[in-house]
Amino acid sequence: MRMTDLIACESKMQFQRISSLLLLLAFAAVLVYGGLAGKTERDDRAAAIAGHHAEIAEAMDEWLADLRELERLGSAAEVPPATGSAMDVSFASSLPQAPLADFAVGQSDLMPFLGEISLWDPDIRLFSNYEFADPVSLALGGFDISKAVILFLPLLLIVFCFDVIAADRDAGRLGLAVAQGVSVKRLFWQRLLFRAAVVLLVTFAAALYVLASGLSSGPGGAGLGERLPAFAFWSLLVLAYGFFWLMLIAWVASANKSGEFNVLALLGLWAGLTLVVPAATSATAEALYPTPSRLAYLADAREVENETRLAEADVANQFMLDHPELLVNQESEIPAFVQSAFLVTSTVDEATRPIVDDFESALQSRESAIGLFRFLSPAVAAHGLFNELAGTSARRHQDYLTQARNFKADYAELVGPNIVAKQPIDSGFYQAIPEFRFAGVPLRARMSREMAPMIFLILLSIGMMSLANRQLRSVSPIND
């Protein structure tokens, strides 16, 4: 049978039926909806980040104007008493949105992606409560096109490919084809690849539409030149994910069983690999590395804060003993509570840092545990890679939180002596302070550390293809 004849026959038998067309249309609609939902999430985050930076910039412009007024007029300036205190300097911090952030929401709807860095707030109030309630990175979060691919691409492949030769065999047509000199093995692979190609064509057509729709001029938009390399990598991951499922279908469909057996077996494997194993991964990781109690953390932090406020004088005296070089400006108009607030916040941060470290250690341990499960499920492996590619993984968010806390600690160490000594900073010193900049791991490095499970699944797919070829040699053209 010529390839053109096979394509014409398959198109008529498989893809010109109303039910098949409706199924492909529904699949495309789900993909597009996922892409638009992801775009909405990305644009909302980008708008929130832009608003956050604008708000902090406006507040600091007013603060700087007061400081310059104080420097120009001295005590005659009509400015607030605390003008010039480094305690009032705030910094905008945010996690930059990756070019393909709309393709996978990941953990960005659960973990903080922006926050004001201020010495008035201890680390426990630096970000939202979700910081410590974050589930493992397996959690799929909001709906997006990557989630649609992970869940529904295997189903479409199963629906169109489970009976690639079983239908002809059960109907008695396969024996007639063999009698005419048709190779069962060649017929099997030609049909399988053509049907899969149609499903993948619909997938990439919808993905290209999502790629184009993400080229908005809003704050979350990214240029085509930025998005294309990431999209090419995303497409390769989709092909690898589809290749695994196609070879799994080939292995089951080549076992000379009935179509009913094939579809039930494949649906069971789909449920196990995309639903059961991920759920078991989350439960196992949480059981092995439970998140420390946030209530206990907050109670400990509040207790430390109260004890520090009660011993405020002792804390101040100890700080002065540790820094005998400081000369307190007794004539400064900066209120004493500014000095006290800095000492209390610094003490609370130091006392609660071990608890924060416990949370981060638990998260890292869970990530390591999930890394092992990625070898058991293509859904878990693909999900981790999609999130890394979109810049929405739990690891990247955690890096941002850690860098923001470290930035705050470095700034406190820089200006702490000025605050305790009630000495204002000048405008030149303020303008020399660097802004917060997130130093992210390059995309290539992020992807390389997640590729091992996917490479393993590709090798497993090649093994299943070999097994399918071996089973095709013994396929009977008639129903036993």
Coordinates of N, CA, C and O in Angstrom, one line a residue, residues 335-402:
P335 N 13.0 60.3 65.8 CA 12.4 59.8 67.1 C 13.2 58.5 67.6 O 13.7 57.8 66.8
A336 N 13.1 58.3 68.9 CA 13.8 57.2 69.5 C 13.2 55.8 69.0 O 13.9 54.8 69.0
F337 N 11.9 55.9 68.7 CA 11.2 54.6 68.3 C 11.8 54.1 67.0 O 11.6 52.8 66.8
V338 N 12.4 54.9 66.2 CA 13.0 54.4 65.0 C 14.1 53.5 65.3 O 14.3 52.4 64.7
Q339 N 15.0 54.0 66.2 CA 16.1 53.1 66.7 C 15.6 51.8 67.3 O 16.1 50.8 67.0
S340 N 14.6 51.9 68.2 CA 14.0 50.7 68.8 C 13.5 49.8 67.8 O 13.7 48.5 68.0
A341 N 12.7 50.3 66.8 CA 12.1 49.4 65.8 C 13.2 48.6 65.1 O 13.1 47.4 64.8
F342 N 14.3 49.3 64.7 CA 15.4 48.6 64.0 C 16.0 47.5 64.9 O 16.2 46.4 64.4
L343 N 16.2 47.8 66.1 CA 16.9 46.8 67.0 C 15.9 45.6 67.2 O 16.3 44.4 67.2
V344 N 14.6 45.9 67.4 CA 13.7 44.8 67.6 C 13.6 43.9 66.3 O 13.6 42.7 66.4
T345 N 13.5 44.6 65.2 CA 13.3 43.8 63.9 C 14.6 42.9 63.7 O 14.5 41.8 63.3
S346 N 15.8 43.5 63.9 CA 17.0 42.8 63.7 C 17.1 41.6 64.6 O 17.5 40.5 64.2
T347 N 16.7 41.7 65.9 CA 16.7 40.6 66.9 C 15.7 39.5 66.5 O 16.0 38.4 66.6
V348 N 14.5 40.0 66.1 CA 13.5 39.0 65.7 C 14.0 38.2 64.4 O 13.9 36.9 64.4
D349 N 14.6 38.9 63.5 CA 15.1 38.2 62.3 C 16.2 37.2 62.7 O 16.2 36.0 62.1
E350 N 17.1 37.6 63.5 CA 18.1 36.7 64.0 C 17.6 35.5 64.7 O 18.1 34.3 64.5
A351 N 16.6 35.7 65.6 CA 16.1 34.6 66.4 C 15.2 33.6 65.5 O 15.1 32.4 65.8
T352 N 14.5 34.1 64.5 CA 13.6 33.3 63.7 C 14.3 32.7 62.5 O 13.7 31.9 61.7
R353 N 15.6 33.1 62.2 CA 16.2 32.6 61.0 C 16.3 31.1 61.0 O 16.2 30.5 59.9
P354 N 16.6 30.4 62.1 CA 16.7 28.9 62.1 C 15.3 28.3 61.7 O 15.3 27.3 61.0
I355 N 14.2 29.0 62.0 CA 12.9 28.4 61.7 C 12.7 28.6 60.2 O 12.2 27.7 59.5
V356 N 13.1 29.7 59.6 CA 13.0 29.9 58.2 C 13.9 28.9 57.4 O 13.5 28.3 56.4
D357 N 15.1 28.6 58.0 CA 16.0 27.7 57.4 C 15.3 26.3 57.4 O 15.5 25.5 56.5
D358 N 14.5 26.0 58.4 CA 13.9 24.7 58.5 C 12.8 24.5 57.4 O 12.7 23.5 56.7
F359 N 12.1 25.6 57.1 CA 11.2 25.6 56.0 C 11.9 25.4 54.7 O 11.4 24.6 53.8
E360 N 12.9 26.1 54.4 CA 13.7 26.0 53.2 C 14.3 24.6 53.0 O 14.3 24.1 52.0
S361 N 14.8 24.1 54.1 CA 15.4 22.7 54.1 C 14.3 21.7 53.8 O 14.6 20.8 53.0
A362 N 13.1 21.9 54.4 CA 12.0 20.9 54.0 C 11.6 21.0 52.6 O 11.4 20.0 51.9
L363 N 11.6 22.2 52.0 CA 11.3 22.4 50.6 C 12.3 21.7 49.7 O 12.0 21.0 48.8
Q364 N 13.6 21.9 50.0 CA 14.6 21.3 49.2 C 14.6 19.8 49.3 O 14.8 19.1 48.3
S365 N 14.3 19.3 50.5 CA 14.2 17.8 50.6 C 13.0 17.3 49.8 O 13.2 16.2 49.2
R366 N 11.9 18.0 49.8 CA 10.8 17.5 49.0 C 11.1 17.6 47.5 O 10.7 16.7 46.8
E367 N 11.8 18.6 47.1 CA 12.2 18.7 45.7 C 13.1 17.5 45.3 O 12.9 17.0 44.3
S368 N 14.0 17.1 46.2 CA 14.8 16.0 45.9 C 14.0 14.7 45.8 O 14.3 13.8 45.0
A369 N 13.1 14.5 46.8 CA 12.2 13.4 46.7 C 11.4 13.3 45.4 O 11.2 12.2 44.8
I370 N 10.8 14.4 45.0 CA 10.1 14.5 43.8 C 10.9 14.2 42.6 O 10.5 13.6 41.6
G371 N 12.2 14.6 42.7 CA 13.1 14.3 41.6 C 13.2 12.8 41.3 O 13.4 12.3 40.1
L372 N 13.1 11.9 42.3 CA 13.1 10.5 42.1 C 11.8 10.0 41.4 O 11.9 9.1 40.6
F373 N 10.7 10.6 41.8 CA 9.4 10.2 41.2 C 9.3 10.6 39.8 O 8.5 10.1 39.0
R374 N 10.1 11.6 39.3 CA 10.0 12.0 37.9 C 10.5 10.9 37.0 O 10.1 10.9 35.8
F375 N 11.2 10.0 37.5 CA 11.6 8.8 36.7 C 10.5 7.8 36.5 O 10.6 6.9 35.7
L376 N 9.4 7.9 37.3 CA 8.3 7.0 37.3 C 7.1 7.5 36.5 O 6.2 6.7 36.2
S377 N 7.1 8.8 36.2 CA 5.9 9.3 35.6 C 6.3 10.4 34.6 O 7.0 11.4 34.9
P378 N 5.9 10.2 33.3 CA 6.2 11.3 32.3 C 5.5 12.6 32.6 O 6.0 13.6 32.3
A379 N 4.3 12.5 33.3 CA 3.6 13.7 33.7 C 4.4 14.6 34.7 O 4.5 15.8 34.5
V380 N 5.0 13.9 35.7 CA 5.8 14.6 36.7 C 7.0 15.2 36.0 O 7.4 16.3 36.3
A381 N 7.7 14.4 35.2 CA 8.9 14.9 34.5 C 8.6 16.1 33.6 O 9.3 17.1 33.6
A382 N 7.6 16.0 32.8 CA 7.2 17.1 31.9 C 6.8 18.3 32.6 O 7.1 19.4 32.2
H383 N 6.0 18.1 33.7 CA 5.5 19.2 34.5 C 6.7 20.0 35.0 O 6.7 21.3 35.0
G384 N 7.7 19.3 35.6 CA 8.9 20.0 36.1 C 9.6 20.8 35.1 O 10.0 22.0 35.3
L385 N 9.8 20.2 33.9 CA 10.5 20.9 32.8 C 9.7 22.1 32.2 O 10.2 23.2 32.0
F386 N 8.4 22.0 32.1 CA 7.5 23.1 31.7 C 7.6 24.2 32.6 O 7.7 25.4 32.2
N387 N 7.6 24.0 33.9 CA 7.7 25.0 34.9 C 9.0 25.7 34.9 O 9.1 27.0 35.0
E388 N 10.1 24.9 34.7 CA 11.4 25.6 34.7 C 11.5 26.4 33.4 O 12.1 27.5 33.5
L389 N 11.0 25.9 32.3 CA 11.1 26.7 31.1 C 10.3 28.0 31.2 O 10.7 29.0 30.6
A390 N 9.1 28.0 31.9 CA 8.3 29.2 32.0 C 8.8 30.1 33.2 O 8.2 31.1 33.4
G391 N 9.8 29.6 33.9 CA 10.3 30.4 35.0 C 9.3 30.5 36.2 O 9.4 31.4 37.0
T392 N 8.5 29.5 36.4 CA 7.5 29.5 37.4 C 7.6 28.3 38.4 O 6.7 27.9 39.1
S393 N 8.8 27.7 38.5 CA 9.0 26.6 39.4 C 9.2 27.0 40.8 O 9.5 28.2 41.1
A394 N 9.0 26.1 41.7 CA 9.1 26.4 43.1 C 10.5 26.8 43.5 O 10.8 27.7 44.3
R395 N 11.5 26.1 42.8 CA 12.9 26.4 43.1 C 13.3 27.8 42.8 O 14.0 28.5 43.5
R396 N 12.8 28.3 41.6 CA 13.1 29.7 41.2 C 12.4 30.7 42.2 O 13.0 31.7 42.5
H397 N 11.2 30.4 42.6 CA 10.5 31.3 43.5 C 11.3 31.3 44.9 O 11.5 32.4 45.5
Q398 N 11.8 30.2 45.3 CA 12.5 30.1 46.5 C 13.8 30.9 46.5 O 14.2 31.5 47.4
D399 N 14.5 30.8 45.3 CA 15.7 31.6 45.1 C 15.4 33.1 45.3 O 16.2 33.8 45.8
Y400 N 14.3 33.5 44.7 CA 13.9 34.9 44.8 C 13.7 35.3 46.3 O 14.2 36.3 46.8
L401 N 13.0 34.5 47.1 CA 12.7 34.8 48.5 C 14.0 34.9 49.3 O 14.2 35.8 50.1
T402 N 14.9 33.9 49.0 CA 16.2 33.9 49.7 C 17.0 35.1 49.4 O 17.6 35.8 50.3

